[in-house]
XYZ file of C-alpha atoms in Angstrom:
623
model
C 132.244 225.203 39.029
C 131.108 228.533 39.492
C 127.222 227.305 40.994
C 128.797 225.440 43.585
C 130.725 228.460 44.509
C 127.699 230.045 44.812
C 125.659 226.766 47.037
C 128.902 227.145 48.922
C 128.734 230.705 49.675
C 124.909 230.447 50.215
C 125.883 228.024 53.200
C 127.815 230.737 55.029
C 127.725 231.716 58.271
C 126.473 235.617 59.144
C 128.756 237.697 61.444
C 129.512 236.216 64.820
C 127.795 238.512 67.529
C 131.056 239.884 69.344
C 128.452 240.349 73.364
C 129.089 238.238 76.159
C 126.389 235.518 76.200
C 123.828 236.233 78.647
C 124.563 235.392 82.420
C 121.220 233.194 82.838
C 118.577 231.509 81.102
C 115.416 231.689 82.623
C 113.201 228.008 82.355
C 109.937 230.148 82.883
C 110.267 232.171 80.283
C 112.686 230.691 77.579
C 111.346 229.698 74.074
C 110.199 225.925 74.056
C 113.516 225.811 71.617
C 116.328 227.077 72.133
C 120.040 227.308 70.934
C 122.233 227.246 73.650
C 125.388 227.271 71.267
C 125.459 231.421 71.945
C 124.760 231.510 75.480
C 127.553 229.139 76.083
C 130.659 230.303 78.646
C 133.524 228.143 77.236
C 137.085 227.673 78.636
C 139.996 226.173 76.492
C 141.903 223.676 78.647
C 144.837 221.260 78.335
C 147.430 219.456 80.259
C 146.573 219.333 83.881
C 143.190 220.918 83.733
C 141.601 222.051 86.247
C 138.122 219.758 87.748
C 134.637 220.507 88.259
C 135.014 221.531 91.789
C 137.927 224.006 90.802
C 135.554 225.289 88.177
C 132.641 225.801 90.702
C 135.327 227.390 93.466
C 136.151 229.634 90.636
C 139.129 228.816 89.525
C 140.260 230.117 85.926
C 137.353 232.000 86.174
C 138.854 235.259 83.547
C 139.705 232.881 81.456
C 136.083 231.899 80.299
C 134.860 233.468 77.129
C 131.436 234.175 75.333
C 130.864 231.729 72.805
C 130.613 233.477 68.748
C 129.044 230.351 67.678
C 125.331 228.931 66.947
C 126.317 225.266 66.443
C 129.870 224.546 68.633
C 132.708 223.736 66.234
C 136.479 222.858 67.336
C 137.328 220.677 64.859
C 140.752 219.193 65.460
C 141.965 220.237 68.706
C 144.241 218.437 71.144
C 142.195 220.734 74.204
C 139.516 219.887 75.885
C 136.515 222.153 76.179
C 134.211 223.137 79.252
C 130.732 224.741 79.092
C 129.156 226.320 81.541
C 125.092 227.677 81.620
C 123.331 228.954 84.886
C 119.232 228.313 84.639
C 116.758 229.766 87.207
C 113.356 229.768 87.282
C 111.241 232.706 88.462
C 107.914 230.921 88.055
C 106.063 229.309 91.099
C 106.185 225.539 90.144
C 109.384 223.384 88.532
C 110.355 223.999 85.168
C 111.518 220.833 83.406
C 113.896 220.755 79.908
C 115.995 218.355 78.321
C 119.662 219.233 77.464
C 120.426 217.838 73.873
C 123.789 217.239 72.244
C 122.898 216.269 68.387
C 125.995 214.937 67.697
C 125.713 211.296 67.955
C 129.973 210.083 67.728
C 131.426 212.962 69.934
C 133.908 210.980 72.030
C 133.199 212.149 75.651
C 130.838 213.967 77.328
C 130.261 215.264 81.522
C 127.930 217.042 82.642
C 127.142 218.414 86.048
C 124.169 220.192 87.289
C 125.446 222.343 90.052
C 123.150 223.345 93.348
C 124.387 226.359 95.447
C 127.876 225.455 94.768
C 127.360 221.831 95.126
C 127.515 219.065 92.845
C 124.112 217.676 92.717
C 124.120 215.561 89.563
C 127.145 213.917 87.091
C 126.486 212.307 83.783
C 129.188 210.744 82.137
C 128.765 209.815 78.827
C 129.435 209.875 74.709
C 130.453 207.483 71.830
C 133.799 206.117 73.409
C 131.673 204.460 76.636
C 128.875 201.721 75.984
C 125.649 203.209 75.496
C 123.733 202.617 78.677
C 125.779 205.361 79.965
C 123.231 207.493 78.431
C 120.413 209.058 80.711
C 117.635 208.152 77.524
C 118.098 205.497 75.097
C 118.399 207.948 71.953
C 120.808 208.414 69.122
C 121.852 211.774 70.595
C 123.001 212.537 73.984
C 119.732 213.921 75.733
C 119.719 214.730 79.877
C 117.202 216.082 81.943
C 117.128 219.169 83.592
C 114.713 220.497 86.438
C 114.720 223.836 88.471
C 112.401 224.027 91.015
C 110.358 227.449 91.766
C 112.687 230.550 92.478
C 115.884 228.275 92.605
C 119.065 227.937 90.167
C 120.993 225.814 88.717
C 124.786 225.360 87.174
C 125.475 222.916 84.269
C 128.882 222.436 83.787
C 130.069 220.521 80.278
C 133.226 218.631 79.694
C 133.634 217.852 75.555
C 136.664 216.300 74.888
C 137.785 213.872 72.282
C 139.736 210.497 71.722
C 142.535 212.170 70.051
C 142.172 215.707 68.839
C 139.243 215.134 66.462
C 135.976 217.069 67.310
C 132.662 217.006 64.982
C 130.318 219.962 64.752
C 128.100 220.428 68.290
C 124.807 221.381 68.172
C 123.342 222.182 71.365
C 119.807 222.462 72.149
C 117.352 222.816 75.254
C 114.067 221.710 74.591
C 111.193 220.964 76.113
C 109.739 217.446 76.080
C 107.293 217.986 73.339
C 109.909 219.318 70.904
C 111.964 217.054 71.470
C 109.901 214.134 71.040
C 108.106 215.762 67.662
C 111.631 216.011 66.420
C 112.692 212.329 67.511
C 109.509 211.223 65.290
C 109.861 213.422 62.479
C 113.899 211.937 62.107
C 112.314 208.556 62.689
C 110.252 209.115 59.632
C 113.187 211.439 57.188
C 115.607 208.538 58.004
C 113.285 205.573 57.892
C 112.286 206.912 54.284
C 115.758 207.380 53.399
C 117.164 204.164 54.953
C 114.359 202.438 53.423
C 115.116 203.572 49.757
C 118.480 202.663 50.026
C 118.130 199.069 51.357
C 115.681 198.545 48.701
C 118.038 199.802 45.747
C 120.261 197.222 47.489
C 118.072 194.076 47.730
C 116.724 195.533 43.713
C 119.912 194.961 42.634
C 121.134 192.160 44.331
C 117.955 190.698 42.935
C 119.246 191.690 39.429
C 122.467 190.202 39.677
C 121.065 187.067 41.103
C 118.709 186.723 37.585
C 121.168 188.282 35.308
C 124.625 187.839 36.644
C 125.387 190.895 35.391
C 128.350 191.786 37.793
C 127.331 195.850 37.758
C 124.500 195.061 40.141
C 126.508 193.208 42.951
C 129.301 196.101 42.110
C 126.473 198.656 43.321
C 124.981 196.812 45.344
C 128.308 196.441 47.321
C 128.977 200.210 47.041
C 125.289 200.913 48.546
C 125.794 198.540 51.413
C 129.049 200.326 52.264
C 127.421 203.571 52.268
C 124.381 202.076 54.413
C 126.629 200.469 56.878
C 128.172 204.465 57.332
C 125.446 206.435 57.332
C 123.604 203.935 59.505
C 126.928 204.590 62.090
C 127.418 208.360 61.533
C 123.538 208.763 62.961
C 124.257 207.123 65.738
C 121.536 204.058 64.924
C 124.379 201.390 64.531
C 125.595 202.191 68.123
C 121.674 202.308 69.414
C 120.650 199.093 67.885
C 123.850 196.964 66.364
C 126.555 197.188 69.216
C 126.239 199.031 72.516
C 127.922 197.224 74.474
C 131.165 198.171 71.582
C 132.611 201.538 71.325
C 135.424 201.100 69.702
C 133.721 198.945 66.904
C 131.417 201.371 66.469
C 134.084 204.254 66.016
C 136.104 201.633 64.026
C 133.322 200.920 61.986
C 132.906 205.260 61.005
C 136.201 204.822 59.036
C 136.013 201.240 57.811
C 132.921 201.821 56.140
C 133.857 205.091 54.688
C 137.064 203.441 53.298
C 135.137 200.849 51.792
C 132.840 203.501 50.035
C 135.376 204.332 47.612
C 136.812 201.088 46.857
C 133.347 199.543 45.977
C 132.372 202.981 44.298
C 135.884 202.386 42.088
C 135.207 198.735 41.357
C 131.089 199.799 40.243
C 132.867 203.263 38.203
C 135.260 200.960 36.226
C 133.375 198.998 35.292
C 130.158 201.097 34.948
C 131.739 203.365 32.313
C 134.024 200.597 30.735
C 137.599 202.546 31.748
C 139.554 199.898 30.474
C 138.677 200.616 27.314
C 137.258 204.064 27.247
C 139.777 205.962 29.796
C 143.132 203.418 30.453
C 145.144 205.885 31.675
C 142.794 207.613 33.548
C 141.448 204.277 35.739
C 144.911 203.997 36.586
C 145.028 207.044 38.289
C 141.973 206.093 39.900
C 143.751 202.899 40.996
C 146.215 204.819 42.873
C 143.870 207.422 43.918
C 141.382 204.298 45.593
C 144.780 202.736 47.012
C 146.236 206.132 49.104
C 143.045 206.071 51.006
C 142.409 202.848 51.567
C 145.889 202.923 53.367
C 144.270 205.564 55.740
C 142.491 203.048 56.869
C 145.588 201.495 58.712
C 145.686 204.534 61.652
C 142.210 204.212 62.172
C 142.658 200.550 63.731
C 145.283 201.578 65.508
C 143.265 204.138 67.188
C 144.543 207.180 65.549
C 141.165 208.661 63.783
C 142.427 212.045 64.028
C 145.306 211.529 61.576
C 143.119 208.928 59.608
C 140.386 211.996 58.971
C 143.177 214.764 58.148
C 144.846 212.881 55.602
C 140.781 210.942 54.528
C 139.229 214.333 53.521
C 142.082 215.979 51.608
C 141.942 212.691 49.876
C 138.606 211.797 49.663
C 137.563 215.587 48.265
C 140.457 214.857 45.684
C 139.257 211.682 44.863
C 135.775 213.054 44.182
C 137.010 216.040 42.024
C 139.151 213.403 39.701
C 136.440 211.129 39.617
C 133.611 213.966 38.300
C 136.177 215.546 35.782
C 136.694 211.878 34.499
C 133.045 211.469 33.964
C 132.849 214.916 32.349
C 135.260 213.744 30.074
C 134.077 210.747 28.731
C 130.489 212.071 28.398
C 131.975 215.204 26.349
C 132.908 211.959 24.149
C 129.788 210.943 23.664
C 129.721 207.478 26.642
C 126.042 207.826 27.511
C 126.594 205.878 30.674
C 128.854 208.924 31.360
C 126.054 211.399 31.149
C 124.016 210.334 33.680
C 126.633 209.409 36.214
C 127.794 213.519 35.640
C 124.392 213.662 36.616
C 124.407 211.753 39.906
C 127.654 212.701 41.113
C 126.825 216.533 40.435
C 124.024 215.947 43.234
C 126.683 213.330 45.190
C 129.401 215.621 45.212
C 127.915 219.210 45.836
C 126.708 217.406 49.371
C 129.922 215.468 50.404
C 131.886 218.860 50.101
C 129.874 220.762 51.899
C 130.072 217.988 54.644
C 133.638 217.678 54.473
C 133.931 221.710 54.983
C 132.001 221.484 57.991
C 134.181 218.568 59.295
C 136.725 221.033 58.872
C 135.528 223.838 60.558
C 134.951 225.864 57.117
C 131.819 226.244 57.270
C 128.649 225.776 59.969
C 126.305 223.253 60.797
C 122.506 223.641 59.582
C 120.213 222.129 57.947
C 121.719 222.262 54.804
C 125.548 220.910 56.013
C 124.001 218.447 58.027
C 122.045 216.695 55.905
C 123.825 217.464 52.514
C 125.141 213.938 52.267
C 121.730 212.318 53.293
C 120.208 214.987 50.225
C 123.177 214.382 47.438
C 123.021 210.339 48.116
C 119.413 209.785 48.039
C 119.187 211.382 45.183
C 122.769 209.821 43.612
C 121.601 206.329 44.264
C 118.617 206.956 42.391
C 120.069 208.462 39.569
C 122.534 205.675 39.300
C 120.252 202.483 39.590
C 118.523 204.659 36.238
C 122.018 204.816 34.717
C 122.858 201.079 35.254
C 119.513 200.173 34.136
C 119.948 202.216 31.014
C 123.164 200.250 30.666
C 122.054 196.852 30.697
C 119.347 197.500 28.217
C 121.564 199.482 25.607
C 124.167 196.350 26.138
C 121.593 193.923 25.466
C 119.469 195.930 23.000
C 120.488 194.239 20.169
C 120.000 190.684 20.595
C 116.796 191.883 21.848
C 115.972 193.840 18.608
C 117.064 190.602 16.921
C 115.047 188.582 18.678
C 112.005 191.001 18.235
C 111.814 191.671 14.609
C 111.555 188.030 14.485
C 108.948 187.333 16.499
C 107.275 190.592 15.393
C 105.086 188.291 12.958
C 104.237 185.952 15.091
C 103.899 188.663 17.955
C 100.908 190.575 15.846
C 99.210 187.028 14.735
C 98.736 186.065 18.725
C 97.767 189.580 19.511
C 95.018 189.651 16.739
C 93.774 186.709 17.579
C 94.452 187.250 21.237
C 92.141 190.606 21.079
C 89.480 188.423 19.740
C 89.497 186.114 21.403
C 89.459 188.844 24.087
C 86.624 190.687 22.518
C 84.333 187.498 21.721
C 84.639 186.644 25.471
C 83.731 190.070 26.454
C 80.403 189.433 24.271
C 79.629 186.381 25.807
C 80.343 187.711 29.192
C 78.036 190.517 28.721
C 75.203 188.787 27.205
C 75.649 186.243 30.417
C 75.635 189.362 32.431
C 72.554 190.240 30.853
C 70.840 187.056 30.795
C 72.093 186.716 34.399
C 69.945 190.223 35.114
C 67.103 189.311 33.256
C 66.791 185.842 35.157
C 66.705 187.466 38.216
C 64.424 190.569 37.284
C 60.408 191.094 37.559
C 60.370 192.205 33.402
C 57.269 194.331 34.845
C 58.412 196.399 38.048
C 62.033 195.950 37.441
C 62.288 194.467 41.258
C 64.246 191.108 42.139
C 61.812 188.228 41.015
C 61.458 185.249 43.264
C 64.291 183.263 41.976
C 66.589 185.944 43.047
C 64.526 186.221 46.599
C 65.493 183.105 47.135
C 69.202 183.390 47.208
C 68.807 186.967 49.032
C 67.111 185.626 51.946
C 69.048 182.414 52.380
C 72.720 184.561 52.899
C 70.846 187.525 54.884
C 69.323 184.648 57.094
C 72.716 183.313 57.418
C 75.112 186.859 57.687
C 72.156 188.237 60.218
C 72.534 184.763 62.446
C 76.232 184.810 62.569
C 76.094 188.504 63.969
C 73.227 187.984 66.073
C 71.684 190.754 64.204
C 67.768 191.351 63.886
C 66.039 189.771 60.643
C 63.225 192.295 59.336
C 60.820 190.794 56.704
C 57.913 192.250 54.956
C 55.492 190.012 52.652
C 52.553 192.686 51.395
C 49.516 191.486 49.261
C 47.539 194.050 47.499
C 44.058 193.606 48.744
C 41.105 192.916 45.983
C 43.631 192.598 43.316
C 41.276 190.158 41.267
C 38.606 192.601 41.360
C 40.967 195.483 40.124
C 41.703 193.512 37.570
C 38.302 192.447 36.400
C 36.908 195.754 37.397
C 39.870 198.039 35.341
C 41.323 195.560 33.372
C 44.666 194.274 33.417
C 46.503 197.012 31.498
C 45.886 199.250 34.841
C 46.580 196.139 37.169
C 49.834 196.265 35.569
C 50.427 199.967 36.308
C 49.014 199.487 39.693
C 51.921 197.160 40.258
C 54.519 199.147 38.693
C 53.383 201.937 41.104
C 53.146 200.172 43.793
C 56.907 199.244 43.071
C 58.051 202.398 42.983
C 56.643 203.494 45.946
C 58.558 200.613 48.266
C 61.466 201.926 46.151
C 60.826 205.475 47.786
C 60.404 204.511 50.775
C 62.681 201.559 51.536
C 66.346 203.391 50.059
C 68.803 202.626 52.665
C 71.871 200.135 51.750
C 70.464 197.562 53.669
C 66.768 197.392 51.597
C 66.216 194.821 49.336
C 62.999 194.735 47.398
C 61.713 191.382 45.543
C 58.347 190.704 43.644
C 57.607 186.962 44.564
C 54.586 186.834 42.112
C 51.527 188.329 40.856
C 50.459 190.795 43.331
C 52.744 190.195 46.395
C 55.603 191.844 47.405
C 58.419 191.198 49.734
C 60.910 193.397 51.428
C 63.940 192.902 53.686
C 64.538 195.710 56.003
C 67.369 197.460 57.715
C 66.440 198.012 60.684
C 68.076 197.852 63.990
C 65.139 197.629 66.132
C 61.512 195.774 65.822
C 59.667 199.603 66.220
C 62.031 200.967 63.804
C 60.793 198.239 61.010
C 56.969 199.024 62.058
C 56.837 202.473 61.772
C 58.884 202.135 58.098
C 56.328 199.544 57.444
C 53.399 201.299 58.489
C 54.622 204.417 56.633
C 54.596 202.480 53.262
C 50.630 201.342 54.161
C 49.606 204.637 55.356
C 51.566 205.953 51.972
C 50.077 203.588 49.609
C 46.636 205.022 50.982
C 47.249 208.420 50.699
C 47.825 207.579 46.636
C 44.165 207.144 46.357
C 44.136 204.975 43.336
C 40.729 204.175 43.043
C 39.123 201.169 43.592
C 35.130 200.972 43.755
C 35.045 197.589 44.655
C 37.279 197.884 47.640
C 36.204 199.028 50.754
C 38.035 202.245 51.160
C 37.490 202.975 47.830
C 40.591 203.247 47.415
C 43.784 200.685 46.739
C 45.238 199.127 49.309
C 47.748 196.698 50.526
C 47.629 194.071 53.685
C 51.342 193.271 55.631
C 53.082 190.790 57.253
C 56.023 191.557 59.114
C 58.513 189.442 61.288
C 61.437 191.061 63.346
C 63.455 188.099 65.048
C 66.849 188.322 66.636
C 66.044 184.942 68.204
C 67.137 182.039 65.491
C 66.180 179.459 67.601
C 62.570 180.038 67.295
C 63.064 181.353 63.669
C 65.302 178.030 62.707
C 65.355 178.054 58.961
C 64.815 180.698 56.230
C 61.315 178.620 55.148
C 60.452 179.460 58.833
C 60.468 182.572 58.475
C 58.593 183.091 55.021
C 56.090 180.870 56.990
C 56.057 183.050 60.265
C 55.782 186.499 57.829
C 52.819 184.671 55.391
C 50.687 183.973 58.367
C 51.254 187.502 59.799
C 50.004 188.951 56.049
C 46.949 186.301 55.913
C 46.156 187.323 59.853
C 46.075 190.609 58.471
C 43.845 189.940 55.464
C 41.123 188.189 57.882
C 41.577 191.472 60.432
C 39.688 193.054 57.359
C 42.802 193.946 55.427
C 44.729 197.201 55.087
C 46.477 196.421 58.048
C 50.085 195.757 59.065
C 50.264 192.588 61.606
C 53.799 191.658 62.918
C 55.427 189.163 65.229
C 58.861 189.780 67.006
C 60.621 186.965 68.364
C 63.374 187.755 70.401
C 64.170 185.347 73.250
C 61.623 185.745 76.080
C 60.199 188.785 74.392
C 58.054 187.398 71.645
C 55.531 189.138 70.590
C 52.523 189.611 68.076
C 50.741 192.771 67.259
C 48.880 195.358 64.027
C 48.331 198.369 63.189
C 44.907 199.345 60.901
C 44.416 203.203 59.913
C 47.033 204.668 61.867
C 46.008 202.783 64.998
C 48.393 200.500 66.982
C 47.271 197.094 68.474
C 49.498 195.115 70.562
C 48.570 191.525 72.052
């Protein structure tokens, strides 16, 4: 246990400050997040205590003492405690802050805001009052404080309990942004934490319903009890489940806390097979569980301080005993006990830290406040793993026999499946190659006419649905027959390949699609948002082909050229089918041929803005 002592030593507080707390807190210069514990002045009262107006008037003014704690912790006490703060504002505009008491289970909290000796506002809330008594609907207690420029406000806070049980009370002064950032972080962290618990709970209950193995049910009951206790302890149950029943909220902390031990005992007994492996220790465990169960009775009668004064030492004794018992069984070679020890090594540290914080022997900090969350999260996962391992071990012999009997048949089946899968993959690859060959022009590598018919129909429907512009161009190489007659068919094939390469270079957008429609004719589906953009792109290809300078003695220009017919349509009433669209582009192409070739003729269908035009040798013409 040396490592546990070291960890406990690391969480001990430093020396308390002896100096008196500062008299004032200036909101103009105060940091965004300020711990109010060290800045408070404290008055302990019991019996006939003075009211807030008596305190304002100076009654018992000599009894106020400076706080020596960053997180206020009064542990078990029959007294009530007054806290006093003075907030000023040296700035030139009103300053607003949030006073946050970060303990959801604090019984009674009365806050009085005093302006120039008069009580300007009073908030009476607490865990023993309905949830809607809180100024802000939050699991913690949050109150807004505004101080006008050049003024001051005194805040008197009275802390009291139902029967003398105080929880550690972290007290903060926060700007709105800091508070909401922390609130969102807490929601995220606890959302993940509770999500893990509920997922493990559902998983184990489903396994029980499927396998009918009792350990899964017992572990599920343990998880359910722990979830309800933690959800209540953190204030979320009061906020979301029973906001109008403060008594039930307080009782559930004790009830769920006791049920945790009962469910844990049942699970441990089954998981470690205590009836067989440790019968004497089993009865001692039952006796400790019965003592813990008896502590629930005073809680039901409203005696919470007595309940937790008994439950805390009994709980520590229980955890130490169950931990030692698991170690004994693990050293005897009990495989489930080894996993159990590992899981509880984490949780016991967290539980001990938590109980010592409640007793006031340790301060409240991130480690002690979240020790149960950190430890229990790891413990739940490890125990779930151990439970699965145990069930696996119990069924292993039967599974081994069945697997040995089925191994030969399985190997045959796997071999057959592998051969079938290999053959299927070969056939699929061959079919894919055939499909690719059937839809690709062998000479140019572009999609062929068959693929064009499929893709043109798909693109037409898609763009019609989205009211996008359809841009389609047909180009035909000028005097290609004469080129073949002059230079030979091999040279003609090379020209077709060069034209395909040129098109691929210019039409590289994601939405561009190229096709060889047949012979020397090519088709292009363009990705363009406007007709002018499509015209410019096609015209660039026409010029680039001329600049290629492919010799053609029988052409007027002396080089190879092409004619282009382009349509840009958004009016699908005019271009009512793919056949109509193709016909318009083809008509534009032949118009380009009739105009002397080496030019672009375009047609625009855009509602009432239908237009026809041409471009030739870099010149634009519209009619």
